[in-house]
Amino acid sequence: MKVAVVGATGVVGSVLLDLLEKRNFPLTEIIPVASEKSVGNKILFKGQEYSIVSLTDAVKMKPNIALFSAGGSTSLEWAPKFAEVGTRVVDNSSAWRMDSTKKLVVSEVNANVLTKEDYIIANPNCSTMQMLVVLAPLHKKYKIKRLVISTYQSVSGTGKNAIDQLNNERRGRDGSKVYPYSIDQNLLPHCDVFEEDGYTKEENKLINETRKILNDNSIQITSTAVRVPIEICHGESVNIEFENEFKIDSIFEILKKAPGLIVEDDHEKNKYPTHINSAHKDEVFVGRIRRDFSIVSGLNLWIVADNLRKGAATNTIQIAEKLIEMKLI
């Protein structure tokens, strides 16, 4: 079982390597892959040093699985080349998510759609990912009619340079900026680039990917994505309108049984998910579960997860584990 990690030197790539080790993924060979400038550098995996190789050399090595976290343009060019030599690719970028010929998979929600024909599999956007772990079992029971989503997203979602900007600003140091304004002591209603409709790319990802994963284009969705001055974890305030009436006790019962999800909800004890307590964990956390009394069949939720783990690396590895479990590798 040869596993290539493409983008091994990046923020998500380093988490992928860490989790492959911690989850004791059944590999026999690790192939760290990065850009030409990193080729020959060393990474540590299970106490051993491995040399970073180029994409060209990695394809020649014909890995069983390639876990991609190297940006959309790299995925568009190289994922098909790996697929041509029989490698199953799980891609973290936005390159393939809305491609009608590619599956968009959250491991707890729709891994059953995978087949032996799937050689390039898309990982959803981090904010969509954590939300769907919560929404999918509720949609199955009560059918979601409309969603109003507000996100509170950490700077690591933008990458290492954004983390550097936040830390430089906190320490009063000069440095390059990836955001148009200071992010320390600030909130920016601006995640990713603006599109012609006035929404950002991140906001449209939430809309389009949710419909694709739930296989339901009838759901009405609107979203606002906000960047917040913390390093890890995304929070989401989600307002749901269901087609069918529900009992609040049933909502709790469904969510407590949902895989990959932890309910933290006790307002008398001030118990609810926070960014700091959800960091470095693989689960999604949900709380502040309460009825929206302004509409019929309305519900409010607060959802938090580590965007580098469940929002990216963990789900990528879970998909790979599913491929093995389903004997597709």
mmCIF file of C-alpha atoms in Angstrom:
data_model
loop_
_atom_site.group_PDB
_atom_site.id
_atom_site.type_symbol
_atom_site.label_atom_id
_atom_site.label_comp_id
_atom_site.label_asym_id
_atom_site.label_seq_id
_atom_site.Cartn_x
_atom_site.Cartn_y
_atom_site.Cartn_z
ATOM 1 C CA MET A 1 0.000 0.000 0.000
ATOM 2 C CA LYS A 2 1.965 2.987 -1.321
ATOM 3 C CA VAL A 3 0.562 6.381 -0.284
ATOM 4 C CA ALA A 4 1.637 9.688 -1.817
ATOM 5 C CA VAL A 5 1.012 12.943 0.051
ATOM 6 C CA VAL A 6 1.000 15.740 -2.531
ATOM 7 C CA GLY A 7 1.709 19.087 -0.892
ATOM 8 C CA ALA A 8 3.551 17.411 1.976
ATOM 9 C CA THR A 9 5.258 20.636 3.090
ATOM 10 C CA GLY A 10 2.034 22.675 3.336
ATOM 11 C CA VAL A 11 -0.198 23.317 6.340
ATOM 12 C CA VAL A 12 -2.697 20.545 5.513
ATOM 13 C CA GLY A 13 0.009 18.259 4.127
ATOM 14 C CA SER A 14 1.833 18.218 7.460
ATOM 15 C CA VAL A 15 -1.436 17.362 9.224
ATOM 16 C CA LEU A 16 -2.042 14.554 6.718
ATOM 17 C CA LEU A 17 1.335 13.033 7.531
ATOM 18 C CA ASP A 18 0.713 13.362 11.255
ATOM 19 C CA LEU A 19 -2.717 11.714 11.048
ATOM 20 C CA LEU A 20 -1.547 8.885 8.782
ATOM 21 C CA GLU A 21 0.870 8.023 11.582
ATOM 22 C CA LYS A 22 -1.557 8.539 14.474
ATOM 23 C CA ARG A 23 -4.370 6.572 12.802
ATOM 24 C CA ASN A 24 -1.918 3.790 11.954
ATOM 25 C CA PHE A 25 -3.042 3.871 8.328
ATOM 26 C CA PRO A 26 -2.124 0.523 6.697
ATOM 27 C CA LEU A 27 0.587 1.755 4.350
ATOM 28 C CA THR A 28 3.844 0.062 3.405
ATOM 29 C CA GLU A 29 5.467 3.086 1.783
ATOM 30 C CA ILE A 30 5.026 6.848 2.188
ATOM 31 C CA ILE A 31 5.836 9.135 -0.745
ATOM 32 C CA PRO A 32 6.070 12.819 0.247
ATOM 33 C CA VAL A 33 5.544 15.054 -2.790
ATOM 34 C CA ALA A 34 5.998 18.807 -3.163
ATOM 35 C CA SER A 35 7.093 21.501 -5.602
ATOM 36 C CA GLU A 36 10.445 21.389 -7.378
ATOM 37 C CA LYS A 37 12.031 23.803 -4.889
ATOM 38 C CA SER A 38 11.347 21.332 -2.052
ATOM 39 C CA VAL A 39 12.580 18.185 -3.844
ATOM 40 C CA GLY A 40 15.347 16.504 -1.864
ATOM 41 C CA ASN A 41 14.345 18.078 1.442
ATOM 42 C CA LYS A 42 13.549 15.682 4.266
ATOM 43 C CA ILE A 43 10.382 15.029 6.231
ATOM 44 C CA LEU A 44 10.016 12.832 9.309
ATOM 45 C CA PHE A 45 7.438 10.043 9.334
ATOM 46 C CA LYS A 46 7.235 7.359 12.033
ATOM 47 C CA GLY A 47 10.701 8.288 13.205
ATOM 48 C CA GLN A 48 12.320 7.930 9.788
ATOM 49 C CA GLU A 49 13.482 10.527 7.293
ATOM 50 C CA TYR A 50 12.040 10.516 3.779
ATOM 51 C CA SER A 51 13.132 12.614 0.824
ATOM 52 C CA ILE A 52 10.549 14.755 -0.920
ATOM 53 C CA VAL A 53 10.068 13.775 -4.548
ATOM 54 C CA SER A 54 8.684 15.615 -7.563
ATOM 55 C CA LEU A 55 5.231 15.075 -9.021
ATOM 56 C CA THR A 56 6.776 13.501 -12.117
ATOM 57 C CA ASP A 57 8.692 10.949 -10.056
ATOM 58 C CA ALA A 58 5.708 10.262 -7.817
ATOM 59 C CA VAL A 59 3.527 9.333 -10.812
ATOM 60 C CA LYS A 60 6.230 6.922 -11.994
ATOM 61 C CA MET A 61 6.134 5.244 -8.576
ATOM 62 C CA LYS A 62 2.434 4.367 -9.147
ATOM 63 C CA PRO A 63 1.133 4.805 -5.589
ATOM 64 C CA ASN A 64 -2.120 3.090 -4.634
ATOM 65 C CA ILE A 65 -3.470 6.328 -3.164
ATOM 66 C CA ALA A 66 -2.509 9.984 -3.614
ATOM 67 C CA LEU A 67 -3.759 12.455 -1.033
ATOM 68 C CA PHE A 68 -3.706 15.898 -2.647
ATOM 69 C CA SER A 69 -3.465 19.208 -0.823
ATOM 70 C CA ALA A 70 -1.509 21.366 -3.230
ATOM 71 C CA GLY A 71 -4.000 23.809 -4.748
ATOM 72 C CA GLY A 72 -6.490 23.700 -7.593
ATOM 73 C CA SER A 73 -4.134 24.229 -10.535
ATOM 74 C CA THR A 74 -1.845 21.416 -9.379
ATOM 75 C CA SER A 75 -4.822 19.099 -8.938
ATOM 76 C CA LEU A 76 -6.249 19.898 -12.358
ATOM 77 C CA GLU A 77 -2.942 19.115 -14.035
ATOM 78 C CA TRP A 78 -1.686 16.172 -11.993
ATOM 79 C CA ALA A 79 -4.666 14.283 -10.542
ATOM 80 C CA PRO A 80 -5.550 12.850 -14.004
ATOM 81 C CA LYS A 81 -1.922 11.759 -14.492
ATOM 82 C CA PHE A 82 -2.023 9.786 -11.245
ATOM 83 C CA ALA A 83 -5.423 8.349 -12.169
ATOM 84 C CA GLU A 84 -4.036 7.178 -15.526
ATOM 85 C CA VAL A 85 -1.518 4.926 -13.761
ATOM 86 C CA GLY A 86 -4.224 3.455 -11.491
ATOM 87 C CA THR A 87 -3.816 5.690 -8.441
ATOM 88 C CA ARG A 88 -6.905 6.667 -6.449
ATOM 89 C CA VAL A 89 -6.736 10.424 -5.814
ATOM 90 C CA VAL A 90 -8.476 12.156 -2.908
ATOM 91 C CA ASP A 91 -8.245 15.881 -3.592
ATOM 92 C CA ASN A 92 -8.561 18.690 -1.054
ATOM 93 C CA SER A 93 -8.763 21.575 -3.520
ATOM 94 C CA SER A 94 -11.845 23.060 -5.163
ATOM 95 C CA ALA A 95 -10.717 21.774 -8.588
ATOM 96 C CA TRP A 96 -13.091 18.809 -8.880
ATOM 97 C CA ARG A 97 -15.834 19.497 -6.340
ATOM 98 C CA MET A 98 -18.484 20.710 -8.743
ATOM 99 C CA ASP A 99 -17.414 18.473 -11.645
ATOM 100 C CA SER A 100 -20.495 16.392 -12.442
ATOM 101 C CA THR A 101 -18.310 13.359 -13.179
ATOM 102 C CA LYS A 102 -16.605 13.412 -9.760
ATOM 103 C CA LYS A 103 -17.952 12.392 -6.355
ATOM 104 C CA LEU A 104 -17.940 14.955 -3.526
ATOM 105 C CA VAL A 105 -17.678 12.966 -0.321
ATOM 106 C CA VAL A 106 -18.083 13.506 3.423
ATOM 107 C CA SER A 107 -17.097 10.157 4.919
ATOM 108 C CA GLU A 108 -19.960 9.957 7.453
ATOM 109 C CA VAL A 109 -22.562 11.197 4.977
ATOM 110 C CA ASN A 110 -22.206 9.719 1.492
ATOM 111 C CA ALA A 111 -19.154 7.452 1.220
ATOM 112 C CA ASN A 112 -21.540 4.801 -0.109
ATOM 113 C CA VAL A 113 -21.567 6.596 -3.495
ATOM 114 C CA LEU A 114 -17.969 5.507 -4.186
ATOM 115 C CA THR A 115 -17.426 2.874 -6.865
ATOM 116 C CA LYS A 116 -14.499 1.178 -8.615
ATOM 117 C CA GLU A 117 -14.835 3.773 -11.406
ATOM 118 C CA ASP A 118 -13.923 6.646 -9.076
ATOM 119 C CA TYR A 119 -10.256 7.507 -9.446
ATOM 120 C CA ILE A 120 -10.493 11.206 -8.570
ATOM 121 C CA ILE A 121 -12.577 11.919 -5.466
ATOM 122 C CA ALA A 122 -13.223 15.435 -4.203
ATOM 123 C CA ASN A 123 -13.006 16.523 -0.576
ATOM 124 C CA PRO A 124 -15.561 19.252 0.218
ATOM 125 C CA ASN A 125 -14.697 22.734 1.391
ATOM 126 C CA CYS A 126 -13.871 22.760 5.114
ATOM 127 C CA SER A 127 -16.869 24.849 6.158
ATOM 128 C CA THR A 128 -19.257 22.719 4.088
ATOM 129 C CA MET A 129 -17.716 19.542 5.463
ATOM 130 C CA GLN A 130 -18.355 20.178 9.144
ATOM 131 C CA MET A 131 -21.841 21.508 8.497
ATOM 132 C CA LEU A 132 -22.950 18.448 6.517
ATOM 133 C CA VAL A 133 -21.954 16.049 9.299
ATOM 134 C CA VAL A 134 -24.664 17.803 11.309
ATOM 135 C CA LEU A 135 -27.234 18.551 8.618
ATOM 136 C CA ALA A 136 -27.313 15.258 6.709
ATOM 137 C CA PRO A 137 -29.068 13.157 9.375
ATOM 138 C CA LEU A 138 -31.553 15.987 10.028
ATOM 139 C CA HIS A 139 -32.272 16.372 6.307
ATOM 140 C CA LYS A 140 -32.906 12.640 6.039
ATOM 141 C CA LYS A 141 -35.525 12.810 8.789
ATOM 142 C CA TYR A 142 -37.214 16.200 8.309
ATOM 143 C CA LYS A 143 -36.095 17.471 4.859
ATOM 144 C CA ILE A 144 -34.396 20.852 4.850
ATOM 145 C CA LYS A 145 -36.269 23.602 3.018
ATOM 146 C CA ARG A 146 -33.971 26.590 3.641
ATOM 147 C CA LEU A 147 -30.601 27.376 5.251
ATOM 148 C CA VAL A 148 -29.165 30.682 6.467
ATOM 149 C CA ILE A 149 -25.457 30.181 7.178
ATOM 150 C CA SER A 150 -23.008 32.543 8.899
ATOM 151 C CA THR A 151 -19.440 31.324 9.317
ATOM 152 C CA TYR A 152 -16.624 32.425 11.625
ATOM 153 C CA GLN A 153 -13.506 31.054 9.933
ATOM 154 C CA SER A 154 -9.925 30.913 11.180
ATOM 155 C CA VAL A 155 -6.965 32.280 9.228
ATOM 156 C CA SER A 156 -5.448 28.829 8.651
ATOM 157 C CA GLY A 157 -8.185 28.368 6.064
ATOM 158 C CA THR A 158 -6.228 30.826 3.920
ATOM 159 C CA GLY A 159 -2.871 29.132 4.532
ATOM 160 C CA LYS A 160 0.490 29.625 6.216
ATOM 161 C CA ASN A 161 0.943 33.207 4.977
ATOM 162 C CA ALA A 162 -2.301 34.209 6.684
ATOM 163 C CA ILE A 163 -1.162 32.668 9.966
ATOM 164 C CA ASP A 164 2.076 34.623 9.593
ATOM 165 C CA GLN A 165 0.148 37.855 8.992
ATOM 166 C CA LEU A 166 -1.932 37.356 12.139
ATOM 167 C CA ASN A 167 1.112 36.574 14.279
ATOM 168 C CA ASN A 168 3.158 39.457 12.826
ATOM 169 C CA GLU A 169 0.345 41.916 13.551
ATOM 170 C CA ARG A 170 -0.045 40.624 17.101
ATOM 171 C CA ARG A 171 3.655 41.156 17.727
ATOM 172 C CA GLY A 172 3.891 44.509 15.963
ATOM 173 C CA ARG A 173 6.174 43.168 13.240
ATOM 174 C CA ASP A 174 6.195 44.093 9.577
ATOM 175 C CA GLY A 175 5.462 41.403 7.033
ATOM 176 C CA SER A 176 3.557 40.525 3.894
ATOM 177 C CA LYS A 177 -0.234 40.644 4.023
ATOM 178 C CA VAL A 178 -2.692 38.289 2.355
ATOM 179 C CA TYR A 179 -5.765 40.166 3.590
ATOM 180 C CA PRO A 180 -6.727 43.694 2.480
ATOM 181 C CA TYR A 181 -6.943 44.829 6.123
ATOM 182 C CA SER A 182 -5.376 43.857 9.431
ATOM 183 C CA ILE A 183 -6.840 40.636 10.758
ATOM 184 C CA ASP A 184 -5.651 41.014 14.370
ATOM 185 C CA GLN A 185 -8.366 42.669 16.486
ATOM 186 C CA ASN A 186 -10.614 42.577 13.438
ATOM 187 C CA LEU A 187 -13.278 40.606 11.567
ATOM 188 C CA LEU A 188 -13.395 40.508 7.768
ATOM 189 C CA PRO A 189 -16.658 39.609 5.981
ATOM 190 C CA HIS A 190 -14.482 38.386 3.143
ATOM 191 C CA CYS A 191 -13.441 34.727 2.706
ATOM 192 C CA ASP A 192 -11.846 33.968 -0.675
ATOM 193 C CA VAL A 193 -12.465 36.240 -3.686
ATOM 194 C CA PHE A 194 -15.636 38.133 -4.565
ATOM 195 C CA GLU A 195 -17.669 36.845 -7.495
ATOM 196 C CA GLU A 196 -19.975 38.685 -9.883
ATOM 197 C CA ASP A 197 -23.091 38.025 -7.802
ATOM 198 C CA GLY A 198 -21.569 39.849 -4.805
ATOM 199 C CA TYR A 199 -21.003 36.634 -2.835
ATOM 200 C CA THR A 200 -17.506 35.393 -2.109
ATOM 201 C CA LYS A 201 -16.282 32.120 -3.518
ATOM 202 C CA GLU A 202 -16.425 30.604 -0.018
ATOM 203 C CA GLU A 203 -20.078 31.588 0.362
ATOM 204 C CA ASN A 204 -20.986 30.048 -2.976
ATOM 205 C CA LYS A 205 -19.090 26.863 -2.083
ATOM 206 C CA LEU A 206 -21.343 26.470 0.955
ATOM 207 C CA ILE A 207 -24.405 26.799 -1.257
ATOM 208 C CA ASN A 208 -23.374 24.639 -4.205
ATOM 209 C CA GLU A 209 -21.516 21.892 -2.373
ATOM 210 C CA THR A 210 -24.304 21.406 0.179
ATOM 211 C CA ARG A 211 -26.824 20.772 -2.587
ATOM 212 C CA LYS A 212 -24.494 18.341 -4.360
ATOM 213 C CA ILE A 213 -23.631 16.296 -1.261
ATOM 214 C CA LEU A 214 -27.266 16.086 -0.132
ATOM 215 C CA ASN A 215 -28.310 15.463 -3.745
ATOM 216 C CA ASP A 216 -31.076 18.040 -3.425
ATOM 217 C CA ASN A 217 -31.100 21.202 -5.539
ATOM 218 C CA SER A 218 -34.422 22.307 -4.054
ATOM 219 C CA ILE A 219 -32.821 23.535 -0.800
ATOM 220 C CA GLN A 220 -32.784 27.338 -0.621
ATOM 221 C CA ILE A 221 -29.489 28.542 0.857
ATOM 222 C CA THR A 222 -27.892 31.887 1.636
ATOM 223 C CA SER A 223 -24.559 32.442 3.357
ATOM 224 C CA THR A 224 -22.136 34.985 4.806
ATOM 225 C CA ALA A 225 -18.533 33.929 5.497
ATOM 226 C CA VAL A 226 -16.426 35.911 7.983
ATOM 227 C CA ARG A 227 -12.698 35.615 8.704
ATOM 228 C CA VAL A 228 -11.851 35.841 12.428
ATOM 229 C CA PRO A 229 -8.472 36.430 14.145
ATOM 230 C CA ILE A 230 -7.769 32.911 15.387
ATOM 231 C CA GLU A 231 -5.452 30.274 13.943
ATOM 232 C CA ILE A 232 -7.528 27.087 13.914
ATOM 233 C CA CYS A 233 -11.195 26.022 13.717
ATOM 234 C CA HIS A 234 -14.243 27.315 11.908
ATOM 235 C CA GLY A 235 -17.504 28.153 13.665
ATOM 236 C CA GLU A 236 -20.911 28.315 11.989
ATOM 237 C CA SER A 237 -24.279 29.699 13.002
ATOM 238 C CA VAL A 238 -26.843 27.768 10.974
ATOM 239 C CA ASN A 239 -30.543 28.553 10.792
ATOM 240 C CA ILE A 240 -32.639 25.739 9.331
ATOM 241 C CA GLU A 241 -36.201 25.698 8.071
ATOM 242 C CA PHE A 242 -37.556 22.170 7.644
ATOM 243 C CA GLU A 243 -40.345 20.974 5.394
ATOM 244 C CA ASN A 244 -41.707 18.865 8.249
ATOM 245 C CA GLU A 245 -42.464 19.622 11.886
ATOM 246 C CA PHE A 246 -40.110 18.271 14.528
ATOM 247 C CA LYS A 247 -39.768 17.817 18.268
ATOM 248 C CA ILE A 248 -36.668 19.366 19.793
ATOM 249 C CA ASP A 249 -35.981 16.185 21.808
ATOM 250 C CA SER A 250 -35.861 14.235 18.553
ATOM 251 C CA ILE A 251 -33.254 16.661 17.157
ATOM 252 C CA PHE A 252 -31.009 15.975 20.141
ATOM 253 C CA GLU A 253 -31.574 12.230 19.812
ATOM 254 C CA ILE A 254 -30.639 12.227 16.107
ATOM 255 C CA LEU A 255 -27.529 14.335 16.591
ATOM 256 C CA LYS A 256 -26.273 12.304 19.565
ATOM 257 C CA LYS A 257 -26.398 9.167 17.400
ATOM 258 C CA ALA A 258 -24.796 10.742 14.326
ATOM 259 C CA PRO A 259 -21.299 9.440 13.463
ATOM 260 C CA GLY A 260 -18.385 11.828 13.810
ATOM 261 C CA LEU A 261 -20.450 14.288 15.831
ATOM 262 C CA ILE A 262 -20.326 15.357 19.491
ATOM 263 C CA VAL A 263 -23.201 17.295 21.067
ATOM 264 C CA GLU A 264 -22.100 19.927 23.592
ATOM 265 C CA ASP A 265 -25.250 21.656 24.758
ATOM 266 C CA ASP A 266 -26.134 22.628 28.311
ATOM 267 C CA HIS A 267 -26.881 26.324 28.715
ATOM 268 C CA GLU A 268 -27.272 26.021 32.490
ATOM 269 C CA LYS A 269 -23.606 24.957 32.668
ATOM 270 C CA ASN A 270 -22.429 27.264 29.845
ATOM 271 C CA LYS A 271 -21.613 24.197 27.752
ATOM 272 C CA TYR A 272 -21.321 24.786 24.013
ATOM 273 C CA PRO A 273 -18.640 24.262 21.334
ATOM 274 C CA THR A 274 -15.767 26.738 21.212
ATOM 275 C CA HIS A 275 -12.930 27.136 18.760
ATOM 276 C CA ILE A 276 -10.217 26.647 21.373
ATOM 277 C CA ASN A 277 -11.706 23.399 22.720
ATOM 278 C CA SER A 278 -12.412 21.933 19.264
ATOM 279 C CA ALA A 279 -8.876 22.431 17.914
ATOM 280 C CA HIS A 280 -6.699 19.377 17.157
ATOM 281 C CA LYS A 281 -9.705 17.045 17.237
ATOM 282 C CA ASP A 282 -11.252 14.964 14.460
ATOM 283 C CA GLU A 283 -14.897 15.277 15.444
ATOM 284 C CA VAL A 284 -17.449 17.966 14.646
ATOM 285 C CA PHE A 285 -19.038 19.692 17.652
ATOM 286 C CA VAL A 286 -22.588 21.057 17.790
ATOM 287 C CA GLY A 287 -24.469 23.039 20.433
ATOM 288 C CA ARG A 288 -26.810 25.993 21.083
ATOM 289 C CA ILE A 289 -29.517 23.719 19.651
ATOM 290 C CA ARG A 290 -32.816 25.568 19.914
ATOM 291 C CA ARG A 291 -36.053 26.137 18.085
ATOM 292 C CA ASP A 292 -36.439 29.234 15.901
ATOM 293 C CA PHE A 293 -39.829 30.527 17.069
ATOM 294 C CA SER A 294 -40.066 33.114 14.270
ATOM 295 C CA ILE A 295 -41.002 30.485 11.653
ATOM 296 C CA VAL A 296 -42.729 27.122 11.496
ATOM 297 C CA SER A 297 -40.251 24.218 11.753
ATOM 298 C CA GLY A 298 -37.220 26.434 12.363
ATOM 299 C CA LEU A 299 -34.032 25.429 14.183
ATOM 300 C CA ASN A 300 -30.796 27.175 15.196
ATOM 301 C CA LEU A 301 -27.437 25.415 15.600
ATOM 302 C CA TRP A 302 -23.839 26.366 16.409
ATOM 303 C CA ILE A 303 -21.210 24.119 14.779
ATOM 304 C CA VAL A 304 -17.433 24.104 15.326
ATOM 305 C CA ALA A 305 -14.647 21.895 13.928
ATOM 306 C CA ASP A 306 -10.924 21.947 13.281
ATOM 307 C CA ASN A 307 -10.687 23.038 9.643
ATOM 308 C CA LEU A 308 -7.271 21.429 9.159
ATOM 309 C CA ARG A 309 -8.432 18.074 10.533
ATOM 310 C CA LYS A 310 -12.079 17.182 9.874
ATOM 311 C CA GLY A 311 -12.308 20.071 7.439
ATOM 312 C CA ALA A 312 -9.433 18.709 5.368
ATOM 313 C CA ALA A 313 -6.905 16.042 6.415
ATOM 314 C CA THR A 314 -9.116 13.781 8.553
ATOM 315 C CA ASN A 315 -11.853 13.431 5.966
ATOM 316 C CA THR A 316 -9.255 12.823 3.247
ATOM 317 C CA ILE A 317 -7.820 9.903 5.202
ATOM 318 C CA GLN A 318 -11.288 8.648 6.157
ATOM 319 C CA ILE A 319 -12.157 8.463 2.451
ATOM 320 C CA ALA A 320 -8.958 6.490 1.821
ATOM 321 C CA GLU A 321 -9.896 4.161 4.691
ATOM 322 C CA LYS A 322 -13.342 3.707 3.146
ATOM 323 C CA LEU A 323 -11.784 2.815 -0.208
ATOM 324 C CA ILE A 324 -9.795 0.062 1.510
ATOM 325 C CA GLU A 325 -12.808 -1.096 3.531
ATOM 326 C CA MET A 326 -14.922 -1.268 0.355
ATOM 327 C CA LYS A 327 -12.121 -3.213 -1.391
ATOM 328 C CA LEU A 328 -11.785 -0.546 -4.075
ATOM 329 C CA ILE A 329 -7.990 -0.588 -3.659
#
